PDB file of C-alpha atoms in Angstrom:
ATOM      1  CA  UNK L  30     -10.070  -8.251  17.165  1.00  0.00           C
ATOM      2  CA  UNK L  31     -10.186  -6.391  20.099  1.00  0.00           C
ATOM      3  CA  UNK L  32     -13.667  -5.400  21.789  1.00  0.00           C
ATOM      4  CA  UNK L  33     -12.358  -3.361  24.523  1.00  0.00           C
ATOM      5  CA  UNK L  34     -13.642   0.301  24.608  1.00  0.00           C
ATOM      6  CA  UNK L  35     -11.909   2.898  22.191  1.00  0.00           C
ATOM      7  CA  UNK L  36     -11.194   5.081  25.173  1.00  0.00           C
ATOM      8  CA  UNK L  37      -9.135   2.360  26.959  1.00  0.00           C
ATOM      9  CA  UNK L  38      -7.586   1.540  24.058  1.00  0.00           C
ATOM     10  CA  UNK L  39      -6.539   4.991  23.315  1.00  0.00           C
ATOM     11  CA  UNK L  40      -6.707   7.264  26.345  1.00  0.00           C
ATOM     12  CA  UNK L  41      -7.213  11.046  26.127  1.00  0.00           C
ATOM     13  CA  UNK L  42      -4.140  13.339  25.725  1.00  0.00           C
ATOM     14  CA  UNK L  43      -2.430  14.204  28.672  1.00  0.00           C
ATOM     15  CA  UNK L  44      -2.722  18.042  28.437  1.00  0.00           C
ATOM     16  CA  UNK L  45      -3.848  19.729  25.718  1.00  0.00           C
ATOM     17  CA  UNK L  46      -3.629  23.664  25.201  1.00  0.00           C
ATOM     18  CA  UNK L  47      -4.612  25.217  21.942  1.00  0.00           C
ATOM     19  CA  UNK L  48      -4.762  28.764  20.326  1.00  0.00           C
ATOM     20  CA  UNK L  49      -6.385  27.617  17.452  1.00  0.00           C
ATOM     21  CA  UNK L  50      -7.579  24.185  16.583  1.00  0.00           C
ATOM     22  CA  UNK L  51      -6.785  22.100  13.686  1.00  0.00           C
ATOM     23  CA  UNK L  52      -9.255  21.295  10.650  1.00  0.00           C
ATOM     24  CA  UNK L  53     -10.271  18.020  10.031  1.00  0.00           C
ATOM     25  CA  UNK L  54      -7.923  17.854   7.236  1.00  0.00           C
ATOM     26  CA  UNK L  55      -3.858  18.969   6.993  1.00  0.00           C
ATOM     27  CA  UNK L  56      -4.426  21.992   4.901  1.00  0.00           C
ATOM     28  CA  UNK L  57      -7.817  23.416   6.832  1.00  0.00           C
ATOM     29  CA  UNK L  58      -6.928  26.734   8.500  1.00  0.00           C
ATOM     30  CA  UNK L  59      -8.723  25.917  11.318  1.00  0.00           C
ATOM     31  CA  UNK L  60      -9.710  28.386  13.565  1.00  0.00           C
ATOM     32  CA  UNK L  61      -7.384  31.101  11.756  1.00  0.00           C
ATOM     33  CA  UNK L  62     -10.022  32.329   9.373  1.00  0.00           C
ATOM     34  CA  UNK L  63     -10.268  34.981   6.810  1.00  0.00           C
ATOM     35  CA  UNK L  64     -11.341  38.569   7.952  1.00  0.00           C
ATOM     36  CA  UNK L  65      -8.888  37.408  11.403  1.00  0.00           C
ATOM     37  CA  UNK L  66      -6.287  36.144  10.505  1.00  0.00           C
ATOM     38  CA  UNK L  67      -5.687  37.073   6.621  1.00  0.00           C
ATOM     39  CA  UNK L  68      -7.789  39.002   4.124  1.00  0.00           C
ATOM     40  CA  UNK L  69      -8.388  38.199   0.509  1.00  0.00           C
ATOM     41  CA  UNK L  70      -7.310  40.735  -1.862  1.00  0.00           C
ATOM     42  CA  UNK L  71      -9.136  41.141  -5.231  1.00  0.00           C
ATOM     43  CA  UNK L  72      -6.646  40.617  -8.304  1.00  0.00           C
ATOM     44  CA  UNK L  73      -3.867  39.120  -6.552  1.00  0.00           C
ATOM     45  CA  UNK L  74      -3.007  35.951  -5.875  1.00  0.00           C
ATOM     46  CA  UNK L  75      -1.613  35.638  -2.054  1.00  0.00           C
ATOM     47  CA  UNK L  76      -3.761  37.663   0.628  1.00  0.00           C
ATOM     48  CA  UNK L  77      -3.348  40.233   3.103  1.00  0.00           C
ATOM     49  CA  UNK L  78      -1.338  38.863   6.294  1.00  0.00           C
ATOM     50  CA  UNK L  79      -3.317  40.682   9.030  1.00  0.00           C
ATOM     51  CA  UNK L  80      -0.786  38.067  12.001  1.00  0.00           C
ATOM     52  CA  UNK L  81       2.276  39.329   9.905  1.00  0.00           C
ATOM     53  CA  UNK L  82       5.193  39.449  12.798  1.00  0.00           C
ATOM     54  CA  UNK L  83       3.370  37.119  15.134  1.00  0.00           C
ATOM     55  CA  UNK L  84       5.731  34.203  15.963  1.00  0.00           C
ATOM     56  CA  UNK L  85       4.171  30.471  17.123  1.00  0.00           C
ATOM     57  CA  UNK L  86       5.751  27.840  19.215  1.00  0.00           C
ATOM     58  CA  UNK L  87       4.471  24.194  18.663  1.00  0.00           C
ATOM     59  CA  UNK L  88       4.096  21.912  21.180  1.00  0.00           C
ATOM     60  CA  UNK L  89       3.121  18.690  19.431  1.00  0.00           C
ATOM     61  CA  UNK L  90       2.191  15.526  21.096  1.00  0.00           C
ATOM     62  CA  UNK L  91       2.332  12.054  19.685  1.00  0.00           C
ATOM     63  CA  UNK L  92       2.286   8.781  20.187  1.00  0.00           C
ATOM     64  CA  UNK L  93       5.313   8.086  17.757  1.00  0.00           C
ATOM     65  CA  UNK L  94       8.926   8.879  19.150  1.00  0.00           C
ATOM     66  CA  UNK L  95       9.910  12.096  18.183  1.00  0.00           C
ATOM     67  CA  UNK L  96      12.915  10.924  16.067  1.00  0.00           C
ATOM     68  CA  UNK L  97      10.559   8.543  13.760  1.00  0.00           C
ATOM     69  CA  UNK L  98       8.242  11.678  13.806  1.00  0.00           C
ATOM     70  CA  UNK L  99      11.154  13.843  12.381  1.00  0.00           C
ATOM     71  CA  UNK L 100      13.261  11.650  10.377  1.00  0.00           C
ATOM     72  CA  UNK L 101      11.194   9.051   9.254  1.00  0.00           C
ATOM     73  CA  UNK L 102       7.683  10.438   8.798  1.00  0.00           C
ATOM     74  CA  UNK L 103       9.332  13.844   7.635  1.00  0.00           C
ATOM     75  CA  UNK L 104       7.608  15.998   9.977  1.00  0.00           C
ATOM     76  CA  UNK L 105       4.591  16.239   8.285  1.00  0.00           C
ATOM     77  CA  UNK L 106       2.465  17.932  10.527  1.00  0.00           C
ATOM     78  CA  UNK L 107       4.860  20.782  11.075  1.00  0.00           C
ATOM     79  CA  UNK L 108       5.740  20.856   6.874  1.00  0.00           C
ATOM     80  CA  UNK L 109       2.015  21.924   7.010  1.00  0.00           C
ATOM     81  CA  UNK L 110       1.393  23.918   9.570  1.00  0.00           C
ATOM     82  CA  UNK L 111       4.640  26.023   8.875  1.00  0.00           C
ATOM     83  CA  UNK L 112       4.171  27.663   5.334  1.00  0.00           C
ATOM     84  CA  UNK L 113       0.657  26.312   4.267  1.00  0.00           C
ATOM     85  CA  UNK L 114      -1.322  27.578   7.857  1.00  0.00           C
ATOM     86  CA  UNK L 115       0.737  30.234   9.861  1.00  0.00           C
ATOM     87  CA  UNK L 116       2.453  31.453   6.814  1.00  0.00           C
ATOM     88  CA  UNK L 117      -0.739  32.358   4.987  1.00  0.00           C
ATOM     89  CA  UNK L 118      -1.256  34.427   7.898  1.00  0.00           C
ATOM     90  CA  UNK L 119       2.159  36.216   8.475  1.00  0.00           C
ATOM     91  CA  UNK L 120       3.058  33.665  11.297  1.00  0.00           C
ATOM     92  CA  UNK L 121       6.424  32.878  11.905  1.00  0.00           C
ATOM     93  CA  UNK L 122       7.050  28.938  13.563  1.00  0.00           C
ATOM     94  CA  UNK L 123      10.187  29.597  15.774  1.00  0.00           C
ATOM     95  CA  UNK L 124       9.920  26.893  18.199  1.00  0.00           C
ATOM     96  CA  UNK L 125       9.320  23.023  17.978  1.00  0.00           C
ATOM     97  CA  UNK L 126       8.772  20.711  20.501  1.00  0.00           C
ATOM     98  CA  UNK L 127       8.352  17.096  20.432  1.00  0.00           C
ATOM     99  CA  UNK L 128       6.581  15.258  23.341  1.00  0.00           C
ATOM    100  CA  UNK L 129       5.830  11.515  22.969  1.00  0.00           C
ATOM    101  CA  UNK L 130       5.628   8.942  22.730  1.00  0.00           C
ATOM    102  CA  UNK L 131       2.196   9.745  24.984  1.00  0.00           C
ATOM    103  CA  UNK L 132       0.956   5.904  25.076  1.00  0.00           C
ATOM    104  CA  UNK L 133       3.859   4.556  26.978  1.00  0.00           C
ATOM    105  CA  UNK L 134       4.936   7.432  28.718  1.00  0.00           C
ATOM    106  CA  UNK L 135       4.609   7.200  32.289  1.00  0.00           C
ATOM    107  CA  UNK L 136       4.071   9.566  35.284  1.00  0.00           C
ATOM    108  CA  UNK L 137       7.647  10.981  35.145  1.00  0.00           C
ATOM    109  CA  UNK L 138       7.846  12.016  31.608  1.00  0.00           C
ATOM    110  CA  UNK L 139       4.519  13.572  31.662  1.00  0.00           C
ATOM    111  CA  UNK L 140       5.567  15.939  34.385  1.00  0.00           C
ATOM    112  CA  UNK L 141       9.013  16.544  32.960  1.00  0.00           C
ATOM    113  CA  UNK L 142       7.072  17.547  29.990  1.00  0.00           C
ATOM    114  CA  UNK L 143       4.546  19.855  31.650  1.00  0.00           C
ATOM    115  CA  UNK L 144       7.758  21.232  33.101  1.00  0.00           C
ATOM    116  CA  UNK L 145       9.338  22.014  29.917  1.00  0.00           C
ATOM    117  CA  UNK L 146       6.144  23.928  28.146  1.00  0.00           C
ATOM    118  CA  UNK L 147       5.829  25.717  31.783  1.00  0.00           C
ATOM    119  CA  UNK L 148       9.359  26.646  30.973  1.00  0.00           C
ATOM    120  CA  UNK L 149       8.812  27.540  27.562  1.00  0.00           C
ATOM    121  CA  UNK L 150       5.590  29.642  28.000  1.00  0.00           C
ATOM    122  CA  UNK L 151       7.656  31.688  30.952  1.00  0.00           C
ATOM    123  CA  UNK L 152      10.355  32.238  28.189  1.00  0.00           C
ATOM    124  CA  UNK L 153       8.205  33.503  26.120  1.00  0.00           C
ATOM    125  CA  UNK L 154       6.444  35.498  28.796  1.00  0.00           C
ATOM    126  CA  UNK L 155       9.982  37.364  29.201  1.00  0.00           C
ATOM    127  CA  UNK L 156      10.902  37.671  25.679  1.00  0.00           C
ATOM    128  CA  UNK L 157       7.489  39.563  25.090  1.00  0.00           C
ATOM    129  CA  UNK L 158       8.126  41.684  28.178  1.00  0.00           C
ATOM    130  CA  UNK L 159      11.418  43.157  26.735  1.00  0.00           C
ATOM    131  CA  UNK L 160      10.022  44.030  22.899  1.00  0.00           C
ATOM    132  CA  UNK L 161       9.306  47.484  22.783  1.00  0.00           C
ATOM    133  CA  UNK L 162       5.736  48.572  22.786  1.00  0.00           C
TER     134      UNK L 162
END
């Protein structure tokens, strides 16, 4: 067994950025709560989307590579957070992205990735700049 410190073993994330934050389990809504972000209605079974037409881009990291992530695990996180979360709330997911693995990734990566969710969050920037009001 291993006695070195947890946080050497497993460093913090490299950058983390969220709107909401998860639950403690898969299917916990999080910070998207009811009154916000969806609004039980009595005598029927699905509630009021008060997000409906909001779209989400995740930016997951992980310390898997993204293809085992995807193809082998089944994207579970996403499965979950697509339909289950956002969905109950009118969310649409349009973008995914993938950034690991984060435990062997070295200087290089990380900034290539902090370049790509610059470049991501400046698309989306412009796409909401062109929607009409």
């Amino acid at each position: 067994m291993n006695n070195e410190p947890f946080d050497t073993l497993y460093p913090p994330p490299v950058f983390t950025f969220r709107l909401f934050r998860l639950g403690d389990n898969y299917s916990d809504t999080g910070g998207l709560l009811p009154g916000f972000a969806f609004r039980y209605q009595p005598g029927k079974a699905h509630p009021e989307q008060l997000l409906a037409g909001k779209t989400a881009r995740l930016l997951l990291t992980m310390d898997s590579p993204p293809w085992y992530y995807r193809w082998w695990q089944g994207a579970p996180l996403e499965r979950t957070l697509d339909k289950p979360v956002l969905g109950l709330c009118g969310i649409r997911l349009t973008h995914r992205q993938h950034l690991g693995p984060v435990h062997t990734s070295d200087e290089g990566a990380r900034q290539r990735w902090l370049s790509q969710a610059g470049a991501a969050a400046r698309q989306d920037v412009q796409r909401l700049g062109r929607r009409p009001a």
